[in-house]
Amino acid sequence: MSPPILRLCSDPLVGIKQPVTKHRRKQLLKSALSGGEESLQQRRTQESRRHLLTATCSRFHPVHSIRRVTLQQVSRIYVEDRFRLLYCEVPKAACSNWKRVLMMLGGRAHSIQDIPHDMAHYSNQLRRLDSYGRAGIAERLRSYTKVLFTREPFERLVSAFRDKFESPNSYYHPVFGRAIISRYRANATGSALKTGAGVTFREFVQYLLDMHRPVGMDIHWEQVSKLCSPCLIPYNFIGKFESLEEDANFLLHSIGAPDNITFPDFKDRNPLEERTSSRITREYFSQLNGTERQKVFEFYYRDYLMFSYPKPFPDLH
């Protein structure tokens, strides 16, 4: 049985339809008066990112007169109705803090600092787009601000590996770790096979690149081009982890968020560990040979093109 299909109306990449109430007019006026050069530069940045994404998508997906989206393709999108916002979750690109912000916007919490990690992810206080009826999905896709945030693909991959395999984890070690060690480690010890702890970065990459993986893919290292379907869903706002605070707060200002809601900078998962950086990423990828690095680059090739990330190593092609 084929998945349910929704037909979408044409959606301009700029110009968010919102009820122009008296309060909203004041917000727009305030934004216009206080934006200045910084606001103009941000708008130009967004226009450039959208243009590049559209151009890249046209290389891989011929333009059709009718665009279609399945429920699965909107299953990672979270809805905030009060501010008419759709946020596509990209793990390891500040998604925990984005969920906290959505909860604040929806009046579900009094302080971002009061929202622990598990509440942000597992309390079911945020509604996903695929939980609405077809008409509700189509209307929100047509008229809401659609947002995604990306991260340099190699860095995002290393961040996911460090988080899930180098720290104690009651899910990823037994489910992914045991299968990875069993498939890719010669002479694995009984303890490693039993616990799944101690997966190396090279073993993890072998699993990632294996066409016949012993365990399926996971959203923490899935390509953004697949998670958020950016060639199908016309995102109004494309933020980057590398300019997270600037991009996020510009977006919040643009939608008229209250002044007391700004994007948080705290790290609640393994807070004592250094954040994954380009330097740390290079250290992990230095454990691989040139062929392995090239194959990982090809795995994330569309993400590199769509979001204008430079090649992380000069020998990649």
mmCIF file of C-alpha atoms in Angstrom:
data_model
loop_
_atom_site.group_PDB
_atom_site.id
_atom_site.type_symbol
_atom_site.label_atom_id
_atom_site.label_comp_id
_atom_site.label_asym_id
_atom_site.label_seq_id
_atom_site.Cartn_x
_atom_site.Cartn_y
_atom_site.Cartn_z
ATOM 1 C CA MET A 1 0.000 0.000 0.000
ATOM 2 C CA SER A 2 1.499 3.335 -1.024
ATOM 3 C CA PRO A 3 1.886 6.066 1.634
ATOM 4 C CA PRO A 4 -0.717 8.850 1.835
ATOM 5 C CA ILE A 5 0.079 11.724 -0.522
ATOM 6 C CA LEU A 6 -0.718 15.392 -0.072
ATOM 7 C CA ARG A 7 -0.871 17.871 -2.939
ATOM 8 C CA LEU A 8 0.711 21.184 -2.112
ATOM 9 C CA CYS A 9 -0.100 24.625 -3.407
ATOM 10 C CA SER A 10 2.691 26.751 -4.790
ATOM 11 C CA ASP A 11 4.499 28.421 -1.900
ATOM 12 C CA PRO A 12 6.713 31.488 -2.318
ATOM 13 C CA LEU A 13 10.042 31.276 -0.548
ATOM 14 C CA VAL A 14 9.616 34.773 0.797
ATOM 15 C CA GLY A 15 6.567 36.347 2.363
ATOM 16 C CA ILE A 16 4.936 34.554 5.263
ATOM 17 C CA LYS A 17 1.167 34.863 5.409
ATOM 18 C CA GLN A 18 0.112 35.824 8.918
ATOM 19 C CA PRO A 19 -2.989 37.568 10.271
ATOM 20 C CA VAL A 20 -2.103 41.275 10.473
ATOM 21 C CA THR A 21 -3.555 42.140 13.863
ATOM 22 C CA LYS A 22 -2.893 45.442 15.632
ATOM 23 C CA HIS A 23 -0.276 43.719 17.788
ATOM 24 C CA ARG A 24 1.334 42.192 14.712
ATOM 25 C CA ARG A 25 1.499 45.580 12.955
ATOM 26 C CA LYS A 26 3.374 46.987 15.954
ATOM 27 C CA GLN A 27 5.804 44.061 15.835
ATOM 28 C CA LEU A 28 6.443 44.554 12.127
ATOM 29 C CA LEU A 29 7.001 48.277 12.619
ATOM 30 C CA LYS A 30 9.394 47.617 15.490
ATOM 31 C CA SER A 31 11.269 45.088 13.364
ATOM 32 C CA ALA A 32 11.535 47.510 10.437
ATOM 33 C CA LEU A 33 12.809 50.349 12.642
ATOM 34 C CA SER A 34 15.312 48.305 14.664
ATOM 35 C CA GLY A 35 16.624 45.956 11.994
ATOM 36 C CA GLY A 36 19.329 48.144 10.493
ATOM 37 C CA GLU A 37 22.296 46.781 8.614
ATOM 38 C CA GLU A 38 22.354 43.545 10.588
ATOM 39 C CA SER A 39 18.786 42.727 9.594
ATOM 40 C CA LEU A 40 19.485 43.584 5.963
ATOM 41 C CA GLN A 41 22.535 41.329 5.930
ATOM 42 C CA GLN A 42 20.566 38.483 7.484
ATOM 43 C CA ARG A 43 17.841 38.834 4.867
ATOM 44 C CA ARG A 44 20.439 38.762 2.113
ATOM 45 C CA THR A 45 22.014 35.691 3.685
ATOM 46 C CA GLN A 46 18.666 33.926 3.766
ATOM 47 C CA GLU A 47 17.954 34.849 0.161
ATOM 48 C CA SER A 48 21.346 33.484 -0.880
ATOM 49 C CA ARG A 49 20.836 30.225 1.031
ATOM 50 C CA ARG A 50 17.382 29.689 -0.437
ATOM 51 C CA HIS A 51 18.628 30.440 -3.947
ATOM 52 C CA LEU A 52 21.482 27.938 -3.613
ATOM 53 C CA LEU A 53 19.152 25.275 -2.248
ATOM 54 C CA THR A 54 16.686 25.792 -5.109
ATOM 55 C CA ALA A 55 19.472 25.671 -7.695
ATOM 56 C CA THR A 56 20.966 22.515 -6.180
ATOM 57 C CA CYS A 57 17.599 20.787 -5.992
ATOM 58 C CA SER A 58 16.960 21.542 -9.658
ATOM 59 C CA ARG A 59 20.066 19.493 -10.490
ATOM 60 C CA PHE A 60 18.722 16.389 -8.789
ATOM 61 C CA HIS A 61 14.945 16.774 -8.993
ATOM 62 C CA PRO A 62 13.227 18.003 -12.166
ATOM 63 C CA VAL A 63 10.569 20.585 -11.429
ATOM 64 C CA HIS A 64 7.016 19.226 -11.622
ATOM 65 C CA SER A 65 3.819 21.236 -11.783
ATOM 66 C CA ILE A 66 2.380 19.313 -8.820
ATOM 67 C CA ARG A 67 4.516 18.710 -5.767
ATOM 68 C CA ARG A 68 3.683 15.863 -3.435
ATOM 69 C CA VAL A 69 4.654 15.116 0.123
ATOM 70 C CA THR A 70 3.994 11.984 2.151
ATOM 71 C CA LEU A 71 3.243 11.823 5.856
ATOM 72 C CA GLN A 72 6.657 10.290 6.448
ATOM 73 C CA GLN A 73 8.326 13.300 4.826
ATOM 74 C CA VAL A 74 6.738 15.657 7.359
ATOM 75 C CA SER A 75 7.170 13.354 10.361
ATOM 76 C CA ARG A 76 10.278 15.228 11.602
ATOM 77 C CA ILE A 77 8.563 18.627 11.463
ATOM 78 C CA TYR A 78 7.319 20.148 14.720
ATOM 79 C CA VAL A 79 4.466 22.651 14.836
ATOM 80 C CA GLU A 80 4.083 25.821 16.897
ATOM 81 C CA ASP A 81 0.646 27.180 16.019
ATOM 82 C CA ARG A 82 0.738 30.325 18.148
ATOM 83 C CA PHE A 83 3.624 31.792 16.108
ATOM 84 C CA ARG A 84 2.825 29.833 12.940
ATOM 85 C CA LEU A 85 6.174 28.053 12.884
ATOM 86 C CA LEU A 86 7.261 24.702 11.422
ATOM 87 C CA TYR A 87 10.635 23.409 12.581
ATOM 88 C CA CYS A 88 12.312 20.395 10.979
ATOM 89 C CA GLU A 89 14.327 18.531 13.577
ATOM 90 C CA VAL A 90 17.966 17.905 12.608
ATOM 91 C CA PRO A 91 19.665 16.020 15.448
ATOM 92 C CA LYS A 92 23.092 17.317 16.495
ATOM 93 C CA ALA A 93 22.240 20.784 15.161
ATOM 94 C CA ALA A 94 20.902 22.222 18.437
ATOM 95 C CA CYS A 95 17.556 20.409 18.163
ATOM 96 C CA SER A 96 17.197 20.031 21.957
ATOM 97 C CA ASN A 97 17.392 23.769 22.458
ATOM 98 C CA TRP A 98 15.066 24.379 19.526
ATOM 99 C CA LYS A 99 12.477 22.132 21.154
ATOM 100 C CA ARG A 100 12.871 24.122 24.365
ATOM 101 C CA VAL A 101 12.260 27.332 22.420
ATOM 102 C CA LEU A 102 9.143 25.847 20.804
ATOM 103 C CA MET A 103 7.828 24.885 24.222
ATOM 104 C CA MET A 104 8.404 28.437 25.445
ATOM 105 C CA LEU A 105 6.700 29.933 22.402
ATOM 106 C CA GLY A 106 3.702 27.692 23.019
ATOM 107 C CA GLY A 107 3.458 28.687 26.681
ATOM 108 C CA ARG A 108 4.367 25.199 27.913
ATOM 109 C CA ALA A 109 7.198 26.389 30.184
ATOM 110 C CA HIS A 110 8.157 29.512 32.122
ATOM 111 C CA SER A 111 11.914 29.269 31.587
ATOM 112 C CA ILE A 112 14.096 27.509 29.037
ATOM 113 C CA GLN A 113 16.527 26.522 31.801
ATOM 114 C CA ASP A 114 13.685 24.654 33.549
ATOM 115 C CA ILE A 115 13.237 22.230 30.636
ATOM 116 C CA PRO A 116 15.473 19.151 31.060
ATOM 117 C CA HIS A 117 16.668 17.141 28.079
ATOM 118 C CA ASP A 118 14.190 14.290 28.506
ATOM 119 C CA MET A 119 11.248 16.673 28.829
ATOM 120 C CA ALA A 120 12.230 18.417 25.606
ATOM 121 C CA HIS A 121 12.416 15.125 23.727
ATOM 122 C CA TYR A 122 10.042 12.670 25.370
ATOM 123 C CA SER A 123 7.232 14.573 27.086
ATOM 124 C CA ASN A 124 5.066 14.691 23.937
ATOM 125 C CA GLN A 125 4.285 18.361 24.539
ATOM 126 C CA LEU A 126 5.200 19.279 20.975
ATOM 127 C CA ARG A 127 2.997 18.235 18.092
ATOM 128 C CA ARG A 128 4.358 16.886 14.820
ATOM 129 C CA LEU A 129 2.979 17.926 11.478
ATOM 130 C CA ASP A 130 2.015 14.383 10.474
ATOM 131 C CA SER A 131 -0.467 14.272 13.378
ATOM 132 C CA TYR A 132 -2.799 16.715 11.590
ATOM 133 C CA GLY A 133 -5.322 15.876 8.903
ATOM 134 C CA ARG A 134 -4.438 16.396 5.267
ATOM 135 C CA ALA A 135 -6.066 19.825 5.065
ATOM 136 C CA GLY A 136 -4.301 20.959 8.250
ATOM 137 C CA ILE A 137 -0.939 19.781 6.956
ATOM 138 C CA ALA A 138 -1.365 21.462 3.585
ATOM 139 C CA GLU A 139 -2.502 24.767 5.125
ATOM 140 C CA ARG A 140 0.427 24.886 7.539
ATOM 141 C CA LEU A 141 2.916 24.025 4.814
ATOM 142 C CA ARG A 142 1.421 26.794 2.706
ATOM 143 C CA SER A 143 1.251 29.594 5.250
ATOM 144 C CA TYR A 144 3.604 28.934 8.195
ATOM 145 C CA THR A 145 7.266 29.894 8.497
ATOM 146 C CA LYS A 146 9.204 26.730 7.626
ATOM 147 C CA VAL A 147 12.585 26.409 9.320
ATOM 148 C CA LEU A 148 15.533 24.048 9.304
ATOM 149 C CA PHE A 149 19.005 24.323 10.824
ATOM 150 C CA THR A 150 21.974 22.464 9.347
ATOM 151 C CA ARG A 151 25.485 21.619 10.505
ATOM 152 C CA GLU A 152 28.727 20.769 8.708
ATOM 153 C CA PRO A 153 28.092 17.087 7.847
ATOM 154 C CA PHE A 154 31.411 15.592 9.013
ATOM 155 C CA GLU A 155 31.176 17.560 12.279
ATOM 156 C CA ARG A 156 27.577 16.493 12.821
ATOM 157 C CA LEU A 157 28.571 12.855 12.271
ATOM 158 C CA VAL A 158 31.416 13.052 14.796
ATOM 159 C CA SER A 159 29.141 14.792 17.281
ATOM 160 C CA ALA A 160 26.610 11.960 16.951
ATOM 161 C CA PHE A 161 29.304 9.288 17.348
ATOM 162 C CA ARG A 162 30.752 10.910 20.477
ATOM 163 C CA ASP A 163 27.322 11.336 22.035
ATOM 164 C CA LYS A 164 25.943 7.875 21.308
ATOM 165 C CA PHE A 165 29.014 5.637 21.500
ATOM 166 C CA GLU A 166 31.600 7.286 23.734
ATOM 167 C CA SER A 167 29.253 7.921 26.650
ATOM 168 C CA PRO A 168 27.107 5.348 28.476
ATOM 169 C CA ASN A 169 23.896 4.780 26.544
ATOM 170 C CA SER A 170 21.237 2.201 27.332
ATOM 171 C CA TYR A 171 19.864 2.204 23.780
ATOM 172 C CA TYR A 172 22.648 2.813 21.260
ATOM 173 C CA HIS A 173 25.167 0.451 22.818
ATOM 174 C CA PRO A 174 22.973 -2.681 22.884
ATOM 175 C CA VAL A 175 21.022 -1.920 19.695
ATOM 176 C CA PHE A 176 23.701 -0.421 17.429
ATOM 177 C CA GLY A 177 26.956 -1.156 19.247
ATOM 178 C CA ARG A 178 26.494 -4.914 19.532
ATOM 179 C CA ALA A 179 25.517 -5.250 15.865
ATOM 180 C CA ILE A 180 28.430 -3.073 14.703
ATOM 181 C CA ILE A 181 31.033 -4.911 16.771
ATOM 182 C CA SER A 182 29.670 -8.294 15.704
ATOM 183 C CA ARG A 183 29.847 -7.393 12.000
ATOM 184 C CA TYR A 184 33.040 -5.338 11.739
ATOM 185 C CA ARG A 185 35.396 -6.398 14.545
ATOM 186 C CA ALA A 186 37.503 -9.486 14.116
ATOM 187 C CA ASN A 187 38.087 -11.471 17.296
ATOM 188 C CA ALA A 188 35.694 -9.355 19.358
ATOM 189 C CA THR A 189 35.656 -10.195 23.053
ATOM 190 C CA GLY A 190 32.618 -11.707 24.686
ATOM 191 C CA SER A 191 32.218 -8.594 26.812
ATOM 192 C CA ALA A 192 32.167 -6.289 23.760
ATOM 193 C CA LEU A 193 29.650 -8.523 21.990
ATOM 194 C CA LYS A 194 27.454 -8.577 25.084
ATOM 195 C CA THR A 195 27.471 -4.867 25.946
ATOM 196 C CA GLY A 196 28.087 -3.161 22.607
ATOM 197 C CA ALA A 197 30.378 -0.661 24.335
ATOM 198 C CA GLY A 198 33.609 0.564 22.797
ATOM 199 C CA VAL A 199 32.646 0.951 19.127
ATOM 200 C CA THR A 200 35.505 2.687 17.292
ATOM 201 C CA PHE A 201 34.959 5.529 14.864
ATOM 202 C CA ARG A 202 36.244 3.414 11.981
ATOM 203 C CA GLU A 203 33.782 0.619 12.838
ATOM 204 C CA PHE A 204 30.998 3.175 12.989
ATOM 205 C CA VAL A 205 31.939 4.490 9.542
ATOM 206 C CA GLN A 206 32.049 0.948 8.160
ATOM 207 C CA TYR A 207 28.488 0.496 9.381
ATOM 208 C CA LEU A 208 27.422 3.870 7.914
ATOM 209 C CA LEU A 209 28.739 3.009 4.450
ATOM 210 C CA ASP A 210 27.550 -0.598 4.378
ATOM 211 C CA MET A 211 24.734 -1.108 1.858
ATOM 212 C CA HIS A 212 23.631 -4.096 3.956
ATOM 213 C CA ARG A 213 23.870 -2.624 7.451
ATOM 214 C CA PRO A 214 23.301 -5.072 10.308
ATOM 215 C CA VAL A 215 21.016 -2.445 11.911
ATOM 216 C CA GLY A 216 19.098 0.341 10.231
ATOM 217 C CA MET A 217 19.808 4.049 9.830
ATOM 218 C CA ASP A 218 19.210 6.567 12.588
ATOM 219 C CA ILE A 219 18.078 10.193 12.506
ATOM 220 C CA HIS A 220 21.244 11.338 14.294
ATOM 221 C CA TRP A 221 23.372 10.615 11.231
ATOM 222 C CA GLU A 222 20.774 10.553 8.457
ATOM 223 C CA GLN A 223 21.358 13.149 5.725
ATOM 224 C CA VAL A 224 19.488 16.440 6.156
ATOM 225 C CA SER A 225 18.400 16.090 2.533
ATOM 226 C CA LYS A 226 16.416 13.019 3.603
ATOM 227 C CA LEU A 227 15.332 14.134 7.085
ATOM 228 C CA CYS A 228 13.720 17.396 5.990
ATOM 229 C CA SER A 229 13.009 16.904 2.254
ATOM 230 C CA PRO A 230 14.250 20.424 1.385
ATOM 231 C CA CYS A 231 13.785 19.822 -2.345
ATOM 232 C CA LEU A 232 10.097 19.187 -1.745
ATOM 233 C CA ILE A 233 9.244 21.509 1.139
ATOM 234 C CA PRO A 234 10.112 25.166 0.428
ATOM 235 C CA TYR A 235 11.776 26.320 3.631
ATOM 236 C CA ASN A 236 11.544 30.036 4.334
ATOM 237 C CA PHE A 237 14.467 30.050 6.740
ATOM 238 C CA ILE A 238 17.709 28.067 6.571
ATOM 239 C CA GLY A 239 19.865 28.450 9.649
ATOM 240 C CA LYS A 240 23.298 27.045 10.351
ATOM 241 C CA PHE A 241 24.827 25.658 13.518
ATOM 242 C CA GLU A 242 27.970 27.618 12.690
ATOM 243 C CA SER A 243 26.059 30.915 13.071
ATOM 244 C CA LEU A 244 23.450 29.510 15.446
ATOM 245 C CA GLU A 245 22.920 32.354 17.904
ATOM 246 C CA GLU A 246 22.787 35.031 15.214
ATOM 247 C CA ASP A 247 20.481 33.050 12.919
ATOM 248 C CA ALA A 248 18.174 31.791 15.663
ATOM 249 C CA ASN A 249 17.663 35.136 17.355
ATOM 250 C CA PHE A 250 17.070 36.871 14.014
ATOM 251 C CA LEU A 251 14.365 34.302 13.276
ATOM 252 C CA LEU A 252 12.756 34.723 16.694
ATOM 253 C CA HIS A 253 12.738 38.499 16.231
ATOM 254 C CA SER A 254 11.245 38.101 12.741
ATOM 255 C CA ILE A 255 8.281 36.054 13.958
ATOM 256 C CA GLY A 256 7.559 38.469 16.802
ATOM 257 C CA ALA A 257 8.678 36.248 19.675
ATOM 258 C CA PRO A 258 8.585 37.885 23.132
ATOM 259 C CA ASP A 259 11.786 39.674 24.090
ATOM 260 C CA ASN A 260 12.384 37.288 27.001
ATOM 261 C CA ILE A 261 12.750 34.331 24.612
ATOM 262 C CA THR A 262 16.251 34.148 23.166
ATOM 263 C CA PHE A 263 18.082 31.111 21.917
ATOM 264 C CA PRO A 264 19.951 29.274 24.709
ATOM 265 C CA ASP A 265 23.601 28.308 24.499
ATOM 266 C CA PHE A 266 23.862 25.628 27.178
ATOM 267 C CA LYS A 267 24.924 22.038 26.503
ATOM 268 C CA ASP A 268 22.982 19.550 28.611
ATOM 269 C CA ARG A 269 24.250 16.284 27.115
ATOM 270 C CA ASN A 270 27.672 15.433 28.558
ATOM 271 C CA PRO A 271 28.167 19.074 29.639
ATOM 272 C CA LEU A 272 31.750 18.528 30.792
ATOM 273 C CA GLU A 273 32.828 17.306 27.367
ATOM 274 C CA GLU A 274 34.208 19.809 24.872
ATOM 275 C CA ARG A 275 31.775 20.592 22.056
ATOM 276 C CA THR A 276 32.560 18.867 18.788
ATOM 277 C CA SER A 277 34.504 21.379 16.710
ATOM 278 C CA SER A 278 36.261 21.366 13.349
ATOM 279 C CA ARG A 279 39.513 20.533 15.145
ATOM 280 C CA ILE A 280 37.985 17.541 16.935
ATOM 281 C CA THR A 281 36.305 16.452 13.706
ATOM 282 C CA ARG A 282 39.640 16.403 11.894
ATOM 283 C CA GLU A 283 41.138 14.288 14.679
ATOM 284 C CA TYR A 284 38.446 11.642 14.246
ATOM 285 C CA PHE A 285 38.617 11.627 10.462
ATOM 286 C CA SER A 286 42.399 11.293 10.601
ATOM 287 C CA GLN A 287 41.707 7.755 11.857
ATOM 288 C CA LEU A 288 40.337 6.923 8.403
ATOM 289 C CA ASN A 289 42.194 6.487 5.151
ATOM 290 C CA GLY A 290 41.589 8.673 2.103
ATOM 291 C CA THR A 291 39.201 6.200 0.487
ATOM 292 C CA GLU A 292 37.024 6.009 3.587
ATOM 293 C CA ARG A 293 36.906 9.799 3.915
ATOM 294 C CA GLN A 294 35.930 10.089 0.259
ATOM 295 C CA LYS A 295 33.078 7.608 0.700
ATOM 296 C CA VAL A 296 31.715 9.487 3.722
ATOM 297 C CA PHE A 297 31.913 12.717 1.719
ATOM 298 C CA GLU A 298 29.935 11.072 -1.080
ATOM 299 C CA PHE A 299 27.375 9.863 1.472
ATOM 300 C CA TYR A 300 26.744 13.477 2.537
ATOM 301 C CA TYR A 301 27.479 15.018 -0.854
ATOM 302 C CA ARG A 302 24.028 16.556 -1.357
ATOM 303 C CA ASP A 303 24.101 18.124 2.079
ATOM 304 C CA TYR A 304 27.451 19.711 1.245
ATOM 305 C CA LEU A 305 26.063 21.115 -1.994
ATOM 306 C CA MET A 306 22.639 22.213 -0.740
ATOM 307 C CA PHE A 307 23.958 24.128 2.240
ATOM 308 C CA SER A 308 27.226 25.470 0.818
ATOM 309 C CA TYR A 309 29.714 23.698 3.051
ATOM 310 C CA PRO A 310 33.278 23.551 1.695
ATOM 311 C CA LYS A 311 35.108 20.262 1.308
ATOM 312 C CA PRO A 312 36.545 19.419 4.747
ATOM 313 C CA PHE A 313 39.698 17.818 3.306
ATOM 314 C CA PRO A 314 41.616 19.047 0.231
ATOM 315 C CA ASP A 315 41.960 15.559 -1.281
ATOM 316 C CA LEU A 316 38.172 15.050 -1.547
ATOM 317 C CA HIS A 317 36.530 15.305 -4.925
#
